[in-house]
CSV table of C-alpha atoms and ligand atoms in Angstrom, one decimal:
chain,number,residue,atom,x,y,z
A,1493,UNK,CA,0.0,0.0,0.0
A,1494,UNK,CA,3.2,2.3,0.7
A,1495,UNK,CA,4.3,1.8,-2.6
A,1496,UNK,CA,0.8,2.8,-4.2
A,1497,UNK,CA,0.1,6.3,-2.2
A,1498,UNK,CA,3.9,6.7,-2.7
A,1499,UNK,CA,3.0,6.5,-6.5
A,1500,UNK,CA,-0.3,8.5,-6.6
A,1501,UNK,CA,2.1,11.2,-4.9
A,1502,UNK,CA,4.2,11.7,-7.2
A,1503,UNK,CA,3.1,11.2,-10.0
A,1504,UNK,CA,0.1,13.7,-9.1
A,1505,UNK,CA,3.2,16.3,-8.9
A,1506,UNK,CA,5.0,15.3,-11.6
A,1507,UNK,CA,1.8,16.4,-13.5
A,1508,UNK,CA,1.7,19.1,-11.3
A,1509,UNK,CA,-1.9,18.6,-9.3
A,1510,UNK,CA,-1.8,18.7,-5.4
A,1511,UNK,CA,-2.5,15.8,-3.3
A,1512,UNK,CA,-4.3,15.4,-0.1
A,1513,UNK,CA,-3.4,12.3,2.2
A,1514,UNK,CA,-6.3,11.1,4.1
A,1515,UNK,CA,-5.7,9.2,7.7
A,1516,UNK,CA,-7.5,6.1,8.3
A,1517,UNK,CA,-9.4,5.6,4.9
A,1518,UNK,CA,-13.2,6.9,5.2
A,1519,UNK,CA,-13.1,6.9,9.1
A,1520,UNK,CA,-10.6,9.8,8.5
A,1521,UNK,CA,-12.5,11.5,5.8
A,1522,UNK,CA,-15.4,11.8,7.7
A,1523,UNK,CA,-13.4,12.9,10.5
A,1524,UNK,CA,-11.6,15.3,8.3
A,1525,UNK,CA,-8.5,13.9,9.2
A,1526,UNK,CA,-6.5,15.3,5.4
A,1527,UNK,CA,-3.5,16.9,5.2
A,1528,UNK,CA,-1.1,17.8,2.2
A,1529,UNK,CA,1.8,15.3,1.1
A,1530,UNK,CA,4.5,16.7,-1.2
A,1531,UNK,CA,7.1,13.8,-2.8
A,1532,UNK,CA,9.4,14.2,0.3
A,1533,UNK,CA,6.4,13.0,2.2
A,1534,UNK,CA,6.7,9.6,0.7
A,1535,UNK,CA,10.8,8.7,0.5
A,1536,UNK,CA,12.1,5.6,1.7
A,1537,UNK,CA,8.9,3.8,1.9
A,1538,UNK,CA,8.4,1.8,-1.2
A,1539,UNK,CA,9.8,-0.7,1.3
A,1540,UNK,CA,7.6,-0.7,4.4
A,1541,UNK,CA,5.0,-2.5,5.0
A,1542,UNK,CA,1.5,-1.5,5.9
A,1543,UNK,CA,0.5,1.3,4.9
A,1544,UNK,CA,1.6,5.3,6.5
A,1545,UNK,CA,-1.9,7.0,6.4
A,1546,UNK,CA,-3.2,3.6,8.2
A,1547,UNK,CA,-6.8,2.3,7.9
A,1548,UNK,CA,-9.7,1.5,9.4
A,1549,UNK,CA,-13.0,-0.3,8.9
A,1550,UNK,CA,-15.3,2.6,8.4
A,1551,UNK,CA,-19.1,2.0,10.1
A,1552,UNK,CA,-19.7,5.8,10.1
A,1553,UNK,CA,-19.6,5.0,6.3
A,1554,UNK,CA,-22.1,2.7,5.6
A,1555,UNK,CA,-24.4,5.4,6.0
A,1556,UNK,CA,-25.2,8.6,3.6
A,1557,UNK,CA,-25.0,10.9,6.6
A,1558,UNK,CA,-21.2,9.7,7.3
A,1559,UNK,CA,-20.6,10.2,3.3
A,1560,UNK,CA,-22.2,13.4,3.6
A,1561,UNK,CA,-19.8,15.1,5.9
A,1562,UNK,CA,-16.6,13.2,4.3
A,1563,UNK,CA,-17.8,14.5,1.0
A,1564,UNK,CA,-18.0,18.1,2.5
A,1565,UNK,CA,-14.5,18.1,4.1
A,1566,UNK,CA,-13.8,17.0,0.1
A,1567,UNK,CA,-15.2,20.0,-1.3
A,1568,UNK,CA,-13.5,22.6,2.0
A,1569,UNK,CA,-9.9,21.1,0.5
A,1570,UNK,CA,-11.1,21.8,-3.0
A,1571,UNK,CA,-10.5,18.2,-4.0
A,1572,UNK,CA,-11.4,17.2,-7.8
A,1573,UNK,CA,-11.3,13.3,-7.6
A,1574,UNK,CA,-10.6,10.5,-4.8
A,1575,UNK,CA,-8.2,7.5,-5.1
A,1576,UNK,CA,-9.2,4.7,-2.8
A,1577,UNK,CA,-6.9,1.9,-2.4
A,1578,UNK,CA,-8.3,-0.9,-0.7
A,1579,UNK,CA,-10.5,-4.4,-1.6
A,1580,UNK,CA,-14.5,-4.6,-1.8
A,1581,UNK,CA,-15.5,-2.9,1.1
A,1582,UNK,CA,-13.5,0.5,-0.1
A,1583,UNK,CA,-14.7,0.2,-3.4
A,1584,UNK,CA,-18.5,0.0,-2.6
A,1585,UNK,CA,-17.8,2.9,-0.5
A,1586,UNK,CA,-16.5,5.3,-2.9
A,1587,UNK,CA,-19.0,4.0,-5.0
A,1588,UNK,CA,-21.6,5.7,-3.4
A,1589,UNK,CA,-19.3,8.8,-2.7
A,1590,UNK,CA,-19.4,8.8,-6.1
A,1591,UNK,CA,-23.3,7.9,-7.0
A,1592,UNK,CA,-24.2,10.2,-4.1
A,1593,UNK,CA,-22.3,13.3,-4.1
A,1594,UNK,CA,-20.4,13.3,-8.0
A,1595,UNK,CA,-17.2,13.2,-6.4
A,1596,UNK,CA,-14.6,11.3,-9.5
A,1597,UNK,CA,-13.3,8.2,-8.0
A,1598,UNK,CA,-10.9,5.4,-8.5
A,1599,UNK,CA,-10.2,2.3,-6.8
A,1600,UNK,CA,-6.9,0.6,-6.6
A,1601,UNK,CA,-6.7,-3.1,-5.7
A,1602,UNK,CA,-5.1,-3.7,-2.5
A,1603,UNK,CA,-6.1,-6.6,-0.6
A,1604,UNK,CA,-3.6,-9.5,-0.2
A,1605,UNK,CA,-6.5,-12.4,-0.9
A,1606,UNK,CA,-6.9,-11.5,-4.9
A,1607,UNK,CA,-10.4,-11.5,-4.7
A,1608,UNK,CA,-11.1,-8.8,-7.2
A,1609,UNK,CA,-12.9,-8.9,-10.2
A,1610,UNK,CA,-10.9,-6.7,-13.1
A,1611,UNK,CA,-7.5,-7.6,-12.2
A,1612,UNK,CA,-5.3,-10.2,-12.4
A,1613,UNK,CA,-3.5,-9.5,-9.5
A,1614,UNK,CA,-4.1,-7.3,-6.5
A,1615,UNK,CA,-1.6,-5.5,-4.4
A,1616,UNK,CA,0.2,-7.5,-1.7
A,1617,UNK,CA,-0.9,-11.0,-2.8
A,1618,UNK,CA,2.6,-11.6,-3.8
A,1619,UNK,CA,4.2,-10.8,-0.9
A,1620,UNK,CA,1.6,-12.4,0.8
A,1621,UNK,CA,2.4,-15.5,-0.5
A,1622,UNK,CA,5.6,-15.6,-0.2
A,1623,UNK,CA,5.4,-14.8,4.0
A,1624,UNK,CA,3.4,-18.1,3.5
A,1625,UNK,CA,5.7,-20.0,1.3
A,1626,UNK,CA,8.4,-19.6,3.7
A,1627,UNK,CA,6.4,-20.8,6.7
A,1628,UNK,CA,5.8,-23.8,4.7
A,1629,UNK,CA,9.2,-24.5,3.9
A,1630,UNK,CA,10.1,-24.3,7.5
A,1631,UNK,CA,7.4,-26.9,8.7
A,1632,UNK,CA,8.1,-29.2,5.7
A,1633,UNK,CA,11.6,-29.8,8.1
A,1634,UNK,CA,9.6,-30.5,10.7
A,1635,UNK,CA,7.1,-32.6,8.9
A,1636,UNK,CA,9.4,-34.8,6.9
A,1637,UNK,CA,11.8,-35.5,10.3
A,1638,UNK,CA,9.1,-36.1,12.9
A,1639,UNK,CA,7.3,-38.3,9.7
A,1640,UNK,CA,3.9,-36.1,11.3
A,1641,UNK,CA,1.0,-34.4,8.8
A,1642,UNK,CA,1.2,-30.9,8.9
A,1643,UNK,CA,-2.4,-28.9,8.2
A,1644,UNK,CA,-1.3,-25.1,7.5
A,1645,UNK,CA,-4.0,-22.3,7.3
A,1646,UNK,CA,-3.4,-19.3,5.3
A,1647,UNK,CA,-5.5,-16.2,5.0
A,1648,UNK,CA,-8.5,-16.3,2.3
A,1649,UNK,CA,-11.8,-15.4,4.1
A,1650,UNK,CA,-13.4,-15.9,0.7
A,1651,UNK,CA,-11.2,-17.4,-2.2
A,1652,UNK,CA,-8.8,-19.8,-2.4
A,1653,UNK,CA,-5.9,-18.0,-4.3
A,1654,UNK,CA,-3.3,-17.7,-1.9
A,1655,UNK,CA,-3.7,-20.9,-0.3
A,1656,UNK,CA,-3.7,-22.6,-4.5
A,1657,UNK,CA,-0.6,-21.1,-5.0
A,1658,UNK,CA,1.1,-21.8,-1.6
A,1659,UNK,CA,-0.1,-25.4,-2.4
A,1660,UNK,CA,1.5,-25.2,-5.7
A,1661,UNK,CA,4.7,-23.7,-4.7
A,1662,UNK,CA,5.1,-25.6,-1.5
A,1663,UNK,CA,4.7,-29.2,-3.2
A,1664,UNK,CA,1.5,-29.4,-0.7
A,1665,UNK,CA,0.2,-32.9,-0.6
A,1666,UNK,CA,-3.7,-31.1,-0.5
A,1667,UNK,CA,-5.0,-27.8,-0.9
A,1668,UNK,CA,-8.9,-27.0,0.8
A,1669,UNK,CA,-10.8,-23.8,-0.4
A,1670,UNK,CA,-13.5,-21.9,0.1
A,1671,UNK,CA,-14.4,-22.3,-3.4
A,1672,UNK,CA,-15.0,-26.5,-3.1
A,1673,UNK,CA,-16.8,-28.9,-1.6
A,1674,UNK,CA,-14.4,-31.7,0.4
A,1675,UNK,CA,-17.0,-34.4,2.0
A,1676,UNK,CA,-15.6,-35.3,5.8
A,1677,UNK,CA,-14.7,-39.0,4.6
A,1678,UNK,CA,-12.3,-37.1,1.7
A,1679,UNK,CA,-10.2,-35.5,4.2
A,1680,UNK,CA,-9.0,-38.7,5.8
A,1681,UNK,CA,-8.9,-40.5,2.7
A,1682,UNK,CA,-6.7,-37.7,1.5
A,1683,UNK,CA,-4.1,-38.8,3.8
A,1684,UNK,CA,-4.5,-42.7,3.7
A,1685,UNK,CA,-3.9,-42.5,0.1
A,1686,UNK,CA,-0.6,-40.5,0.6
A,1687,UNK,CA,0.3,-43.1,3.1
A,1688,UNK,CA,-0.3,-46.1,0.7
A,1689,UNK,CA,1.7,-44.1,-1.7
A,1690,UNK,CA,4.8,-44.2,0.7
A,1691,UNK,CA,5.0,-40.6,2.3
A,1692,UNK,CA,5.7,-40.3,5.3
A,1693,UNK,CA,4.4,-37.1,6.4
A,1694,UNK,CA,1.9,-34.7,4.6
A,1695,UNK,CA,1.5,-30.8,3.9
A,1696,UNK,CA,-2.0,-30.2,3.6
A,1697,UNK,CA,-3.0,-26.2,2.6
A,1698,UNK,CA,-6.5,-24.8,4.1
A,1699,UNK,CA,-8.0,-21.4,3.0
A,1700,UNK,CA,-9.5,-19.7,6.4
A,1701,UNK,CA,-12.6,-19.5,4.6
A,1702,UNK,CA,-13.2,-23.6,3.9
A,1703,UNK,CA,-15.9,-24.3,6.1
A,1704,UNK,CA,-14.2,-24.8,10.0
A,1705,UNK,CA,-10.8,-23.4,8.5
A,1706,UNK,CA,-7.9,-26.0,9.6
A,1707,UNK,CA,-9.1,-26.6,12.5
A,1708,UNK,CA,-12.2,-28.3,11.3
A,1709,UNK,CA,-9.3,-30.6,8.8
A,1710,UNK,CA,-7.4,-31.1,11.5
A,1711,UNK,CA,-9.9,-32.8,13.4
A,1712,UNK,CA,-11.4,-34.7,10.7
A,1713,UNK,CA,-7.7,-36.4,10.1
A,1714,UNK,CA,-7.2,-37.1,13.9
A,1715,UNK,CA,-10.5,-38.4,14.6
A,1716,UNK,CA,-10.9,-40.8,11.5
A,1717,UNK,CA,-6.9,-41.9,11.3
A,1718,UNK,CA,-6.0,-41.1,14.2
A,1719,UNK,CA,-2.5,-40.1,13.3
A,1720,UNK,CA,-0.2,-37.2,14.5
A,1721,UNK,CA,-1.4,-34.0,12.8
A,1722,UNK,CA,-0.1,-30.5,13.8
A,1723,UNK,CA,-1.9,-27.1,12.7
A,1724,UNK,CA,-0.5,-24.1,12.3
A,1725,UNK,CA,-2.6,-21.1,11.6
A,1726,UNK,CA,-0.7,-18.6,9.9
A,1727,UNK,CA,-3.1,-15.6,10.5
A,1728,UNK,CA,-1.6,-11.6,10.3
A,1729,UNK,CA,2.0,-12.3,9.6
A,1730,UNK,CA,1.0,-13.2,5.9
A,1731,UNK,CA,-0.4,-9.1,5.8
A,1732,UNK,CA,3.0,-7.2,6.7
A,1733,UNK,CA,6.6,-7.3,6.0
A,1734,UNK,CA,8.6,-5.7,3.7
A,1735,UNK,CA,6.7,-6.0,0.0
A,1736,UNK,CA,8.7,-8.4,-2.4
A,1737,UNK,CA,9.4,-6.2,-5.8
A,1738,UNK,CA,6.3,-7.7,-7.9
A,1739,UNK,CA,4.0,-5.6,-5.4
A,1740,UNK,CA,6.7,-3.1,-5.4
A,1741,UNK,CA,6.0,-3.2,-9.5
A,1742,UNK,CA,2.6,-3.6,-9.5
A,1743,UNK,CA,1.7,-0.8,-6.8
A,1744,UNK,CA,3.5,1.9,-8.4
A,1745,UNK,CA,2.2,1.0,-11.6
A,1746,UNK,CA,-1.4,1.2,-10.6
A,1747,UNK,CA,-0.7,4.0,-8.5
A,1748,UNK,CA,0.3,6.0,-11.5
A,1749,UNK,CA,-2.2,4.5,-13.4
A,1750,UNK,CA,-5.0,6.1,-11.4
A,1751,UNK,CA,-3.8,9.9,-11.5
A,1752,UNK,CA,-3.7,9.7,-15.2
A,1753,UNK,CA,-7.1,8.0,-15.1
A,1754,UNK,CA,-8.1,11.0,-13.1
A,1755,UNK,CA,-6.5,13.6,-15.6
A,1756,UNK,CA,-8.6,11.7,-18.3
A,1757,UNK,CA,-11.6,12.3,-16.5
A,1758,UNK,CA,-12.5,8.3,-16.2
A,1759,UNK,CA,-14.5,7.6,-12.6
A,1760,UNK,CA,-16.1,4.9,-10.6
A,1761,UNK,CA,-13.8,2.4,-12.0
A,1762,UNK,CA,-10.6,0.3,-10.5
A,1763,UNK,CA,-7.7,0.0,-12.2
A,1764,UNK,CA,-6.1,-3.2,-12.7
A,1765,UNK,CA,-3.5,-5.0,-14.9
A,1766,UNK,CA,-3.9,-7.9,-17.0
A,1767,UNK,CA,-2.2,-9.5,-19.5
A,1768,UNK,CA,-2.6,-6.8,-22.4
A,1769,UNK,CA,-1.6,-4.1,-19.7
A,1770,UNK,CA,-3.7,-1.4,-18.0
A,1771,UNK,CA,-7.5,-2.1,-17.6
A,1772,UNK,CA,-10.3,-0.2,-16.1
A,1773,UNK,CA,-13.1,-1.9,-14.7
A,1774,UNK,CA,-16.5,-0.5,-13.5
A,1775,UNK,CA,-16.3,-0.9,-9.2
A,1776,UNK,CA,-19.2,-2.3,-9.2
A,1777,UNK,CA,-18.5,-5.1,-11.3
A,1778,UNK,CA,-15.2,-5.9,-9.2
A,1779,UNK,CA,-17.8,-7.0,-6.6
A,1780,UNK,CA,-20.9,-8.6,-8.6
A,1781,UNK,CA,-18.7,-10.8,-10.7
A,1782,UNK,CA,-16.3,-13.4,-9.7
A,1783,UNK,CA,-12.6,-14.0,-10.4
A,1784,UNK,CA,-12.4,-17.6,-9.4
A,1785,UNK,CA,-9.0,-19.6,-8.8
A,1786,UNK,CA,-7.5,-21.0,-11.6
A,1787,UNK,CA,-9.2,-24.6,-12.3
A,1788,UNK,CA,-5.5,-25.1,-14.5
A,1789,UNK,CA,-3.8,-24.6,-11.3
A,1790,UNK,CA,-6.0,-26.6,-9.1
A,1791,UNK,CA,-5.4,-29.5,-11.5
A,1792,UNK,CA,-2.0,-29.0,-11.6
A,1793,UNK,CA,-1.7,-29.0,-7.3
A,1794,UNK,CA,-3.8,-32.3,-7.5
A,1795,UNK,CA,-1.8,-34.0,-10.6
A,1796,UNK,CA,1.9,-33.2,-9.2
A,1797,UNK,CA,0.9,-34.7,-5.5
A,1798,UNK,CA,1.0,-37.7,-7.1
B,1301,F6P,O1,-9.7,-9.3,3.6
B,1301,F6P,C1,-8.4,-9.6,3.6
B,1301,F6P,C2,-8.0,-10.4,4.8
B,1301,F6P,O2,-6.6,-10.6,4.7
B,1301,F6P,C3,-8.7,-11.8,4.9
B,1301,F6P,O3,-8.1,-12.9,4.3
B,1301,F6P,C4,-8.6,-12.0,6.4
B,1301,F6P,O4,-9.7,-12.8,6.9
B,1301,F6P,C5,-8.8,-10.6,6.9
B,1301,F6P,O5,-8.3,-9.7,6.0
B,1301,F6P,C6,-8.3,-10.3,8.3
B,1301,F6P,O6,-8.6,-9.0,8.7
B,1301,F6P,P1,-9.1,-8.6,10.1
B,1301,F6P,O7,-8.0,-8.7,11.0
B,1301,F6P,O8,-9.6,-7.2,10.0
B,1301,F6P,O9,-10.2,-9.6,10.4
């Protein structure tokens, strides 16, 4: 996210347009909690973690009176056009600061689960990923000496991407999302059959948002095989630490991307990046349709567990 308000910055002043950074997303807008950021305001933080104007979940928001008073501390700073960098949630929100009060807005994907629609990445799903990769690696020593089955939770609360890819990257013997349907007898036969197939210890993937999480896997192994199964729940970790560079990339190009979207007078849309470059996709779509996992990649987990 520091690498996306550090691009919105400057770029706005390289085209010469002042920017206003506001604290704590829309809790801080209706607060009126702006001030002005120059380039210097944003050095050496392309790096960091987090984000510097922090955030909040807004519930003054969700109503029109809250949008109301953040869209008239808006119009006392004189300011032509919002960018809102955040996942679902932010989007609807400027949304309706748009619908409601004609304010320009653009979204930029930030969440770390890759659950937008428009784009085929979203910032800090790499990095994300890779925080998880590494645990993985870790407990694979673990698994493989103690000859134990190791279920692993990673963030997801609604889709399965980071958890596909850990899987995938992380040579995971199974990988449970949100997305799919694994009957209670599947979860134990999961493990028999990596048994009969001579491994001696397991690396099972679970998105947070499969029904019961890793817990509910965990159980389901011990109670029908009875065998030694450790969880580890990877929670917050997987949202901070220094960003790896394709976030770094990514941020700063979308970043940039939504000033000039600005200066071309485009609104209520996200921008995102796909294979044929920049794209601009209506916010509302970004939460009415669906980007699912990649079915190639879920056959490729289950093919190469072999
Ligand atoms: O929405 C992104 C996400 O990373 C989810 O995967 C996770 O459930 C959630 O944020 C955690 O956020 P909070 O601490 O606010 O519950």
């Amino acid at each position: 996210m520091n690498a996306a308000i550090r691009a919105v910055v400057r770029a706005a002043t390289f085209h010469g347009i002042e920017v206003v950074g506001v604290k704590r997303g829309f809790q801080g807008l209706h607060e009126g909690d702006m001030h002005l950021m120059g380039p210097r305001d944003v050095a050496n933080i392309i790096q960091r973690g987090g984000t510097i104007l922090l955030t909040a979940r807004s519930h003054t928001w969700r109503s029109p009176e809250g949008r109301t008073k953040g869209a008239n501390h808006l119009r006392a700073w004189g300011v032509d056009g919002l960018i809102v960098i955040g996942g679902d949630g932010s989007f609807h929100g400027a949304h309706y600061l748009q619908q409601e009060h004609g304010i320009p807005v653009i979204g930029v994907p930030g969440t770390i689960d890759n659950d937008l629609y428009g784009t085929d990445h979203t910032i800090g799903y790499f990095t994300a990923v890779e925080t998880a990769l590494d645990a993985v690696d870790k407990l694979r020593d673990t698994a493989a000496s103690h000859e134990r089955i190791f279920v692993v939770e990673v963030m997801g609360r609604h889709a399965g991407h980071i958890a596909l890819d850990v899987a995938v990257a992380g040579g995971a013997e199974e990988v449970f999302l949100p997305e799919d349907e694994h009957p209670a007898e599947h979860i134990a036969e999961v493990v028999r059959t990596s048994a009969a197939k001579g491994k001696a210890s397991s690396i099972l993937i679970v998105a947070e948002g499969y029904p019961g999480g890793g817990e509910a896997v965990t159980k389901a192994i011990q109670a029908q095989t009875g065998l030694d199964t450790r969880l580890t729940i990877l929670g917050h970790i997987q949202r901070g630490g220094s960003p790896v560079s394709s976030d770094r990339v990514l941020a700063s190009r979308l970043g940039e991307a939504a000033v000039l979207a600005l200066i071309d007078g485009k609104s209520d849309v996200m921008v995102g990046r796909g294979l044929g470059g920049m794209t601009f996709t209506p916010l509302s779509e970004t939460w009415e349709k669906r980007k699912d996992v990649s079915r190639d990649l879920y056959r490729c987990a289950k093919t190469l567990s072999v």
